[in-house]
Amino acid sequence: MMVMGIKGNQLPEQDREETLEQRLKRQGVSRRGFLKFCAAAASAMALPPSMVPAIAAALGSVTRPSVIWLSFQECTGCTESLTRSHLPTIESLIFDAISLDYHHTLQAAAGQAAEEAREMAMEKFKGEYLVLVDGSVPMADGGIYSTIAGISNIDMLRDTVENAAAVISVGSCAAFGGLPNAEPNPTGAVGIGDLMEMGEIASKPLINVPGCPPIPVVITGVIAHYLTFGTIPELDHLHRPKSFYGDTIHDRCYRRTFYDQGKFAESFDDEGARLGWCLYKLGCKGPTTHNVCATTKWNEGTSFPIESGHGCIGCSEPKFWDAGGFYEALSEPTGALGTAAKTAVGVGVAAGALSAWQNLSKRSGAAAEREKVTIDDLEQK
Amino acid sequence: MSTLDAISIETEPFVDINDGSGAQAILREIERLLEHLIDNGEEGVIDIKTIPLSLHEHEQLHYVLGRGELTATLNSMGKSIVHETAIAGVWRTIHYNDDGDVIADLIEVTTLPEILKSDLTDMQNALDELRKRIETEQPLIV
């Protein structure tokens, strides 16, 4: 794991002025190596490989932006996700390509020295720096439930975002409130987008990168996109990059074949489970969860939860923790429905739609904020 | 022996469940790209790392494309292997990082992948280097 210097990662001026191509060249990386980096970056950004020349041209001209990473009410899983990858990888190269001026988990400095590094970066790169946030912000009781160096999270965020170029919320806590926001939400935890809407912090271009945690290359891919093109990628209605969150897990799942054939595992140890059949009836939230786990996968492309035999829990969606049981099928009844309706879920696509409708109409509160899906909806995709 | 070691591990046989339609779709796309290259001279590329293919489909894809007579290895930021398939104009480029993990796996439909070509700036620098070497590095005469 990289550890920053005593006062952050304060770079000599000439290093900040270098483009990524110049920096790699100085490190002995050839033009071919640079093109290879661009090909890997395109793959990481979920861009078509035909974009490689555009990426190469862009990276040959941009310099390193200052990045301030703020960690609030979080478990550090997002930072762990980012840094657990083996080095050197595309991730480490991306970190060579930005100037990470403040990250209190990674930097050696603490307290006053750390805060000075943040303030220095904010002053020097006013209007240009990028703010990355992981963790939600507690708003109850004046925000006293989480402080850093004696500064409440909301005060630090308000101060830091004021002159930022853009904000990236890393992980479901920063994006949507996440687990701290789960009922009964004793700290009044909210996500960054909500704080902008509430007028608690300045409104800036916002990219949400949800997940609990997000996939490392998705985090770096979004940073790489900003670094490369100087713009935020195309976003969906929840401010998630469409390139990573445009499809559902179900859309790209290798078990989709079995779903289409109506072959479902009924329990985690039955014949269907052993044969790798669809986990829909065991509570898989793949049909309503937008993420790239099924294609990018985890642990350097090794596998993803469904490939390991467990359904998706929907961690990149708002309020996933309060959206019903992880082991309840999306269209299985949660209330007291008749036996006929319960049976319908299992016996056929058309019949299942009725049960799905009945079930979905019964859901309320957190579940109501999730995208609804019926077997008919899935068939139409 | 620790407690964890005492737990026996049973390995389930791998079940490959896909029917090969993914490989067929990619092959048809390669066919279209090759037609386009021949007719219009425009290159195409497919990143197969981002496409959910089963092992069977990967094997099917590469079995159909076969292996041509040219293979090149690049050693920069990890190894890269570029080879022409048995279908002229269809190349496979696999980029690895320093740990040997695949970071990009491309099917390129082109007369020659860009990464194999010499870069103009590199050639200009190389010309200076060559002139320097001619002046300073003479072969040993025994």
Coordinates of C-alpha atoms in Angstrom, one line a residue:
Chain A
M1 CA 0.0 0.0 0.0
M2 CA 1.3 3.4 -0.8
V3 CA 1.8 5.8 2.1
M4 CA 2.0 9.5 1.4
G5 CA 4.6 11.8 2.9
I6 CA 4.5 13.6 6.1
K7 CA 2.5 16.5 4.6
G8 CA 0.5 14.6 2.1
N9 CA 1.9 14.0 -1.3
Q10 CA 3.2 17.5 -2.1
L11 CA 4.8 17.3 -5.5
P12 CA 7.6 19.4 -6.9
E13 CA 6.1 21.9 -9.3
Q14 CA 7.7 20.3 -12.4
D15 CA 6.0 17.0 -11.5
R16 CA 2.6 18.7 -11.4
E17 CA 3.2 20.3 -14.8
E18 CA 4.2 17.0 -16.5
T19 CA 1.6 15.2 -18.6
L20 CA 1.1 11.5 -17.9
E21 CA 2.8 10.6 -21.2
Q22 CA 5.9 12.7 -20.2
R23 CA 5.9 11.1 -16.7
L24 CA 5.7 7.6 -18.0
K25 CA 8.4 8.4 -20.6
R26 CA 10.7 9.7 -17.8
Q27 CA 10.1 6.4 -16.0
G28 CA 11.4 4.6 -19.0
V29 CA 8.0 3.6 -20.4
S30 CA 8.0 3.6 -24.2
R31 CA 5.4 4.9 -26.6
R32 CA 4.2 1.3 -27.0
G33 CA 3.9 1.0 -23.2
F34 CA 1.9 4.2 -23.2
L35 CA -0.5 2.8 -25.8
K36 CA -0.8 -0.3 -23.8
F37 CA -1.7 1.8 -20.8
C38 CA -4.3 3.6 -22.8
A39 CA -5.8 0.3 -24.0
A40 CA -6.0 -0.9 -20.4
A41 CA -7.5 2.5 -19.4
A42 CA -10.2 2.2 -22.1
S43 CA -11.0 -1.2 -20.7
A44 CA -11.1 0.1 -17.2
M45 CA -13.3 3.0 -18.2
A46 CA -15.6 0.7 -20.0
L47 CA -15.0 2.7 -23.2
P48 CA -14.8 1.0 -26.6
P49 CA -11.3 0.2 -27.6
S50 CA -11.7 2.5 -30.6
M51 CA -11.4 5.3 -28.1
V52 CA -7.7 4.4 -27.4
P53 CA -6.3 7.0 -29.8
A54 CA -8.5 9.7 -28.2
I55 CA -7.3 8.6 -24.8
A56 CA -3.7 8.7 -25.9
A57 CA -4.1 12.2 -27.3
A58 CA -5.8 13.4 -24.1
L59 CA -3.4 11.9 -21.7
G60 CA -0.6 13.3 -23.7
S61 CA -1.8 16.8 -22.9
V62 CA -3.3 16.8 -19.4
T63 CA -1.4 17.5 -16.2
R64 CA -2.0 16.0 -12.8
P65 CA -5.1 17.3 -11.0
S66 CA -5.0 17.8 -7.2
V67 CA -7.3 15.3 -5.4
I68 CA -8.6 15.6 -1.8
W69 CA -10.0 12.4 -0.5
L70 CA -12.4 12.8 2.5
S71 CA -13.4 9.8 4.6
F72 CA -16.5 10.3 6.9
Q73 CA -18.9 7.7 8.4
E74 CA -17.4 4.7 6.6
C75 CA -15.8 1.4 7.3
T76 CA -12.7 2.1 5.0
G77 CA -13.9 -0.8 2.8
C78 CA -13.9 1.6 -0.2
T79 CA -10.3 2.6 0.3
E80 CA -9.4 -1.1 1.0
S81 CA -11.1 -2.0 -2.3
L82 CA -9.1 0.5 -4.2
T83 CA -5.7 -0.3 -2.6
R84 CA -5.9 -4.1 -2.3
S85 CA -5.1 -4.6 -5.9
H86 CA -1.6 -6.0 -6.7
L87 CA 0.9 -3.4 -7.7
P88 CA 1.7 -2.1 -10.2
T89 CA -1.5 -2.1 -12.0
I90 CA -3.7 0.4 -13.8
E91 CA -4.8 1.6 -10.4
S92 CA -1.3 2.5 -9.3
L93 CA -0.7 4.2 -12.6
I94 CA -3.8 6.3 -12.2
F95 CA -2.5 7.3 -8.8
D96 CA 0.8 8.3 -10.4
A97 CA -1.3 10.4 -12.7
I98 CA -3.1 12.5 -10.0
S99 CA -1.7 14.4 -7.1
L100 CA -3.3 12.8 -4.0
D101 CA -2.9 15.7 -1.6
Y102 CA -5.1 14.5 1.3
H103 CA -6.3 11.1 2.3
H104 CA -6.2 10.5 6.0
T105 CA -6.1 6.7 5.8
L106 CA -3.2 6.6 3.5
Q107 CA -1.1 9.6 4.6
A108 CA 1.4 9.4 7.4
A109 CA 0.5 12.8 8.7
A110 CA -2.3 13.3 11.2
G111 CA -4.0 16.1 13.0
Q112 CA -2.8 19.6 12.3
A113 CA -0.2 18.6 9.8
A114 CA -2.7 16.6 7.7
E115 CA -5.3 19.4 7.8
E116 CA -2.6 21.9 6.7
A117 CA -1.9 19.7 3.6
R118 CA -5.6 19.8 2.8
E119 CA -5.9 23.6 3.3
M120 CA -2.7 24.2 1.2
A121 CA -4.1 22.2 -1.7
M122 CA -7.5 24.0 -1.5
E123 CA -5.8 27.3 -1.6
K124 CA -3.3 26.5 -4.3
F125 CA -5.7 24.8 -6.7
K126 CA -8.8 26.8 -6.0
G127 CA -11.5 25.8 -8.4
E128 CA -9.4 23.0 -10.0
Y129 CA -9.1 20.3 -7.4
L130 CA -11.2 17.1 -7.3
V131 CA -12.9 16.0 -4.1
L132 CA -13.5 12.3 -3.5
V133 CA -15.6 11.3 -0.6
D134 CA -16.3 8.0 1.0
G135 CA -18.7 7.6 3.9
S136 CA -21.9 9.4 4.7
V137 CA -22.3 12.6 6.7
P138 CA -24.1 12.6 10.1
M139 CA -26.4 15.6 10.3
A140 CA -28.2 14.8 13.6
D141 CA -27.4 16.9 16.7
G142 CA -25.3 19.4 14.7
G143 CA -23.2 16.7 13.1
I144 CA -21.4 15.8 16.3
Y145 CA -21.3 12.0 15.6
S146 CA -18.2 12.1 13.4
T147 CA -15.4 14.6 13.6
I148 CA -11.8 14.8 12.2
A149 CA -9.2 16.9 13.9
G150 CA -12.1 18.5 15.9
I151 CA -14.0 19.5 12.7
S152 CA -17.4 18.0 12.1
N153 CA -17.8 16.1 8.8
I154 CA -20.3 18.5 7.5
D155 CA -18.1 21.5 8.2
M156 CA -15.1 19.9 6.6
L157 CA -17.1 18.9 3.5
R158 CA -18.8 22.3 3.2
D159 CA -15.4 24.0 3.4
T160 CA -13.7 21.6 1.0
V161 CA -16.4 21.4 -1.7
E162 CA -16.8 25.2 -1.8
N163 CA -14.0 25.7 -4.4
A164 CA -13.9 22.2 -5.9
A165 CA -14.1 21.5 -9.6
A166 CA -16.2 18.3 -9.1
V167 CA -17.1 15.8 -6.4
I168 CA -16.9 12.0 -6.7
S169 CA -18.9 10.0 -4.1
V170 CA -17.1 6.7 -3.7
G171 CA -19.2 3.9 -2.2
S172 CA -22.9 3.6 -1.3
C173 CA -22.5 5.5 1.9
A174 CA -21.3 8.7 0.2
A175 CA -23.6 8.2 -2.7
F176 CA -26.8 7.4 -0.9
G177 CA -26.2 7.3 2.8
G178 CA -25.5 3.6 2.8
L179 CA -25.5 1.5 6.0
P180 CA -25.2 4.5 8.4
N181 CA -28.4 5.7 6.8
A182 CA -30.2 2.3 7.4
E183 CA -33.2 2.5 9.7
P184 CA -33.4 3.9 12.3
N185 CA -30.5 6.1 11.2
P186 CA -29.5 7.3 14.6
T187 CA -26.9 9.8 13.3
G188 CA -29.0 11.3 10.6
A189 CA -26.6 10.1 7.9
V190 CA -27.1 11.4 4.4
G191 CA -25.2 11.1 1.1
I192 CA -23.4 13.9 -0.7
G193 CA -26.0 14.4 -3.4
D194 CA -28.7 14.9 -0.7
L195 CA -26.5 17.5 1.0
M196 CA -26.2 19.4 -2.3
E197 CA -30.0 19.3 -2.8
M198 CA -30.6 20.4 0.8
G199 CA -28.3 23.4 0.2
E200 CA -26.0 22.3 3.0
I201 CA -23.0 22.3 0.7
A202 CA -22.2 24.0 -2.6
S203 CA -23.7 22.3 -5.7
K204 CA -20.9 20.9 -7.9
P205 CA -20.8 18.4 -10.7
L206 CA -21.3 15.1 -8.9
I207 CA -20.4 11.5 -9.8
N208 CA -21.8 8.7 -7.7
V209 CA -19.7 5.5 -7.7
P210 CA -21.9 3.3 -5.4
G211 CA -21.1 -0.2 -4.2
C212 CA -20.3 -1.7 -0.9
P213 CA -17.5 -1.4 -1.8
P214 CA -17.3 -0.3 -5.5
I215 CA -15.1 -2.4 -7.8
P216 CA -11.5 -1.0 -7.7
V217 CA -11.3 -0.5 -11.5
V218 CA -14.7 1.3 -11.4
I219 CA -13.4 3.8 -8.9
T220 CA -10.2 4.3 -10.9
G221 CA -12.0 4.2 -14.2
V222 CA -14.2 7.2 -13.2
I223 CA -11.1 9.1 -12.0
A224 CA -9.3 8.2 -15.2
H225 CA -12.3 9.4 -17.3
Y226 CA -12.1 12.8 -15.5
L227 CA -8.4 12.9 -15.8
T228 CA -8.4 12.0 -19.4
F229 CA -11.2 14.1 -20.8
G230 CA -11.6 16.8 -18.1
T231 CA -15.3 16.2 -18.0
I232 CA -17.6 13.9 -16.1
P233 CA -18.9 10.8 -17.9
E234 CA -22.5 10.4 -19.0
L235 CA -24.6 9.8 -15.9
D236 CA -27.9 8.1 -15.1
H237 CA -30.7 9.6 -13.0
L238 CA -28.8 8.7 -9.8
H239 CA -25.6 10.4 -11.0
R240 CA -23.9 7.0 -11.7
P241 CA -21.7 6.7 -14.9
K242 CA -23.7 4.8 -17.5
S243 CA -20.6 3.1 -18.7
F244 CA -20.4 1.1 -15.5
Y245 CA -24.0 1.3 -14.2
G246 CA -25.9 1.3 -17.4
D247 CA -26.8 -2.4 -17.3
T248 CA -28.2 -4.5 -14.5
I249 CA -26.3 -7.5 -13.1
H250 CA -29.0 -9.7 -14.6
D251 CA -28.5 -8.1 -18.1
R252 CA -24.9 -9.4 -18.2
C253 CA -25.1 -12.5 -15.9
Y254 CA -23.7 -15.7 -17.2
R255 CA -26.6 -17.6 -15.5
R256 CA -29.1 -15.6 -17.6
T257 CA -29.3 -18.6 -19.9
F258 CA -30.9 -20.6 -17.1
Y259 CA -33.2 -17.8 -16.2
D260 CA -34.4 -17.8 -19.8
Q261 CA -34.9 -21.5 -19.6
G262 CA -36.9 -21.2 -16.3
K263 CA -34.3 -23.2 -14.4
F264 CA -33.9 -21.9 -10.8
A265 CA -32.0 -23.1 -7.7
E266 CA -34.6 -23.5 -5.0
S267 CA -32.1 -23.8 -2.1
F268 CA -28.4 -23.3 -1.8
D269 CA -27.7 -27.0 -1.7
D270 CA -30.1 -28.5 -4.2
E271 CA -29.3 -29.9 -7.6
G272 CA -30.1 -26.6 -9.3
A273 CA -27.6 -24.8 -7.2
R274 CA -24.9 -27.4 -7.9
L275 CA -25.7 -27.1 -11.6
G276 CA -25.3 -23.4 -11.5
W277 CA -28.9 -22.5 -12.2
C278 CA -30.3 -19.0 -11.7
L279 CA -30.4 -17.6 -8.1
Y280 CA -33.4 -15.4 -8.7
K281 CA -35.7 -17.3 -6.4
L282 CA -33.0 -17.3 -3.7
G283 CA -33.2 -13.6 -3.5
C284 CA -30.7 -12.5 -6.1
K285 CA -31.2 -8.7 -6.6
G286 CA -29.4 -8.8 -10.0
P287 CA -32.5 -7.7 -12.0
T288 CA -32.7 -4.4 -10.1
T289 CA -29.1 -3.7 -9.5
H290 CA -27.0 -1.6 -11.9
N291 CA -23.3 -2.5 -11.7
V292 CA -20.5 -4.2 -13.7
C293 CA -19.8 -7.1 -11.3
A294 CA -20.8 -9.7 -14.0
T295 CA -18.3 -8.5 -16.5
T296 CA -15.5 -6.7 -14.6
K297 CA -15.7 -9.1 -11.7
W298 CA -13.7 -8.9 -8.4
N299 CA -10.3 -9.9 -7.2
E300 CA -8.6 -9.0 -10.5
G301 CA -11.3 -10.5 -12.6
T302 CA -11.5 -13.8 -10.7
S303 CA -15.3 -14.0 -10.1
F304 CA -18.3 -12.2 -8.6
P305 CA -20.8 -13.2 -5.9
I306 CA -23.2 -15.0 -8.3
E307 CA -20.3 -17.0 -9.7
S308 CA -19.5 -18.0 -6.2
G309 CA -23.0 -19.3 -5.7
H310 CA -24.7 -16.4 -3.8
G311 CA -27.2 -13.9 -5.2
C312 CA -26.5 -10.3 -5.7
I313 CA -27.5 -8.2 -2.6
G314 CA -27.9 -5.0 -4.6
C315 CA -25.3 -3.0 -2.8
S316 CA -25.0 -0.3 -5.5
E317 CA -28.6 0.7 -5.2
P318 CA -30.1 3.3 -2.8
K319 CA -31.2 1.9 0.6
F320 CA -30.3 -1.6 -0.3
W321 CA -30.0 -2.5 3.3
D322 CA -33.7 -1.7 4.0
A323 CA -35.1 -3.0 0.8
G324 CA -36.3 -6.4 2.0
G325 CA -34.5 -9.6 2.9
F326 CA -31.4 -10.6 0.9
Y327 CA -32.9 -14.1 0.6
E328 CA -36.4 -13.0 -0.5
A329 CA -37.0 -13.2 -4.2
L330 CA -37.8 -9.9 -5.8
S331 CA -41.2 -11.1 -6.7
E332 CA -41.8 -13.4 -3.8
P333 CA -44.5 -12.3 -1.4
T334 CA -43.3 -10.6 1.7
G335 CA -46.7 -10.4 3.3
A336 CA -49.5 -12.9 3.7
L337 CA -50.3 -13.7 0.1
G338 CA -52.4 -16.7 -0.9
T339 CA -50.7 -20.0 -1.7
A340 CA -51.8 -19.7 -5.3
A341 CA -49.9 -16.5 -5.7
K342 CA -46.8 -17.9 -4.1
T343 CA -47.0 -20.9 -6.3
A344 CA -47.3 -18.7 -9.4
V345 CA -43.9 -17.4 -8.9
G346 CA -42.4 -20.7 -9.4
V347 CA -44.5 -22.2 -12.1
G348 CA -44.3 -19.9 -15.0
V349 CA -43.3 -16.6 -16.4
A350 CA -46.7 -15.3 -17.1
A351 CA -48.3 -16.5 -13.9
G352 CA -45.4 -15.1 -11.9
A353 CA -46.1 -11.6 -13.0
L354 CA -49.3 -11.6 -11.0
S355 CA -47.5 -12.6 -7.8
A356 CA -44.8 -10.1 -8.6
W357 CA -47.3 -7.3 -9.0
Q358 CA -49.1 -8.2 -5.8
N359 CA -45.8 -8.4 -3.9
L360 CA -44.4 -5.3 -5.3
S361 CA -47.5 -3.3 -4.6
K362 CA -47.1 -4.3 -0.9
R363 CA -43.7 -3.0 -0.5
S364 CA -43.3 0.4 1.0
G365 CA -40.8 2.7 2.5
A366 CA -37.3 1.9 1.5
A367 CA -38.3 -0.8 -0.9
A368 CA -40.5 1.7 -2.7
E369 CA -37.4 3.7 -3.7
R370 CA -35.9 0.7 -5.5
E371 CA -36.6 0.0 -9.1
K372 CA -39.4 -2.5 -9.4
V373 CA -39.1 -5.6 -11.6
T374 CA -41.4 -8.4 -12.6
I375 CA -40.8 -11.5 -14.5
D376 CA -42.6 -9.9 -17.4
D377 CA -40.3 -6.9 -17.2
L378 CA -37.3 -9.2 -17.4
E379 CA -38.7 -11.1 -20.3
Q380 CA -39.0 -7.9 -22.3
K381 CA -35.3 -7.0 -21.8
Chain B
M1 CA -2.6 -28.7 12.0
S2 CA -4.9 -25.8 12.6
T3 CA -8.6 -26.1 13.0
L4 CA -9.2 -24.6 9.6
D5 CA -6.9 -27.2 8.0
A6 CA -9.0 -29.9 9.6
I7 CA -12.0 -28.9 7.4
S8 CA -12.0 -31.1 4.3
I9 CA -12.5 -29.4 1.0
E10 CA -14.5 -31.0 -1.7
T11 CA -14.2 -29.6 -5.2
E12 CA -17.3 -29.6 -7.3
P13 CA -16.7 -30.4 -11.0
F14 CA -16.8 -27.3 -13.1
V15 CA -20.1 -26.9 -15.0
D16 CA -19.9 -24.9 -18.2
I17 CA -23.3 -23.7 -18.8
N18 CA -23.2 -21.5 -21.9
D19 CA -24.3 -22.7 -25.2
G20 CA -21.7 -20.9 -27.3
S21 CA -24.0 -18.2 -28.7
G22 CA -21.7 -15.5 -27.3
A23 CA -18.8 -16.8 -29.4
Q24 CA -21.0 -17.0 -32.5
A25 CA -22.1 -13.4 -32.0
I26 CA -18.5 -12.2 -31.7
L27 CA -17.4 -14.2 -34.7
R28 CA -20.2 -12.6 -36.8
E29 CA -19.0 -9.2 -35.6
I30 CA -15.4 -10.0 -36.6
E31 CA -16.8 -11.1 -40.0
R32 CA -18.5 -7.7 -40.4
L33 CA -15.4 -5.8 -39.3
L34 CA -13.2 -7.7 -41.8
E35 CA -15.6 -7.0 -44.6
H36 CA -15.5 -3.4 -43.6
L37 CA -11.7 -3.3 -43.5
I38 CA -11.4 -4.9 -47.0
D39 CA -14.1 -2.6 -48.5
N40 CA -13.3 0.7 -46.8
G41 CA -9.9 0.3 -45.1
E42 CA -11.4 1.1 -41.7
E43 CA -10.1 -0.8 -38.7
G44 CA -12.1 -2.3 -35.9
V45 CA -11.4 -3.7 -32.5
I46 CA -13.4 -5.7 -29.9
D47 CA -12.4 -5.8 -26.2
I48 CA -13.3 -9.4 -25.3
K49 CA -12.3 -9.0 -21.7
T50 CA -15.4 -6.9 -21.1
I51 CA -17.8 -9.5 -22.7
P52 CA -19.2 -12.2 -20.4
L53 CA -18.0 -15.4 -22.1
S54 CA -17.7 -18.9 -20.6
L55 CA -14.6 -20.9 -20.9
H56 CA -16.3 -23.0 -23.6
E57 CA -17.1 -19.9 -25.6
H58 CA -13.6 -18.5 -25.2
E59 CA -12.2 -21.8 -26.5
Q60 CA -14.8 -21.9 -29.4
L61 CA -13.9 -18.3 -30.4
H62 CA -10.1 -18.9 -30.5
Y63 CA -10.5 -22.4 -32.1
V64 CA -12.4 -20.9 -35.0
L65 CA -10.0 -18.0 -35.4
G66 CA -6.9 -20.3 -35.2
R67 CA -3.3 -19.2 -35.0
G68 CA -1.4 -17.5 -37.8
E69 CA 2.3 -17.4 -38.5
L70 CA 3.3 -14.2 -36.8
T71 CA 3.6 -13.6 -33.1
A72 CA 5.2 -10.5 -31.4
T73 CA 6.1 -10.0 -27.8
L74 CA 6.2 -6.6 -26.2
N75 CA 8.0 -6.1 -22.8
S76 CA 6.8 -2.8 -21.4
M77 CA 4.9 -2.4 -18.2
G78 CA 4.4 -6.2 -18.2
K79 CA 4.3 -8.5 -21.1
S80 CA 2.0 -8.1 -24.2
I81 CA 1.5 -10.8 -26.8
V82 CA 0.3 -9.9 -30.3
H83 CA -0.4 -12.6 -32.8
E84 CA -2.2 -12.8 -36.1
T85 CA -4.9 -15.4 -36.2
A86 CA -5.3 -17.8 -39.0
I87 CA -7.6 -15.3 -40.5
A88 CA -5.5 -12.6 -42.2
G89 CA -6.2 -9.2 -40.9
V90 CA -7.6 -10.5 -37.6
W91 CA -5.2 -10.1 -34.7
R92 CA -5.3 -10.9 -31.0
T93 CA -3.5 -8.6 -28.5
I94 CA -3.3 -9.6 -24.9
H95 CA -1.8 -7.1 -22.4
Y96 CA -0.6 -8.3 -19.1
N97 CA 0.5 -6.3 -16.1
D98 CA 3.7 -6.9 -14.2
D99 CA 2.0 -9.6 -12.1
G100 CA 0.9 -11.5 -15.2
D101 CA -2.8 -10.5 -14.9
V102 CA -4.6 -9.8 -18.1
I103 CA -5.5 -6.1 -18.3
A104 CA -6.8 -6.0 -21.9
D105 CA -7.7 -8.7 -24.4
L106 CA -8.4 -7.3 -27.8
I107 CA -9.4 -8.7 -31.2
E108 CA -8.1 -6.2 -33.7
V109 CA -9.2 -6.2 -37.3
T110 CA -6.4 -4.3 -39.0
T111 CA -3.5 -4.8 -41.4
L112 CA -1.1 -4.2 -38.5
P113 CA -1.9 -3.4 -34.9
E114 CA -0.9 0.2 -33.9
I115 CA 1.2 -1.0 -31.0
L116 CA 3.6 -2.8 -33.4
K117 CA 4.3 0.3 -35.5
S118 CA 7.3 2.5 -34.8
D119 CA 6.4 5.9 -33.5
L120 CA 7.6 9.0 -35.3
T121 CA 8.9 10.8 -32.2
D122 CA 10.6 7.6 -31.1
M123 CA 12.2 7.3 -34.5
Q124 CA 13.4 11.0 -34.4
N125 CA 15.0 10.3 -30.9
A126 CA 16.4 7.1 -32.2
L127 CA 18.1 8.8 -35.1
D128 CA 20.0 11.1 -32.7
E129 CA 20.9 8.0 -30.6
L130 CA 22.1 6.2 -33.7
R131 CA 24.3 9.1 -34.7
K132 CA 25.7 9.2 -31.2
R133 CA 26.4 5.5 -31.2
I134 CA 28.1 5.7 -34.6
E135 CA 30.5 8.3 -33.1
T136 CA 31.2 6.6 -29.8
E137 CA 30.6 2.8 -30.1
Q138 CA 33.0 1.2 -32.5
P139 CA 33.2 -2.6 -32.8
L140 CA 36.2 -4.2 -31.2
I141 CA 38.8 -5.1 -33.7
V142 CA 40.9 -8.0 -32.6

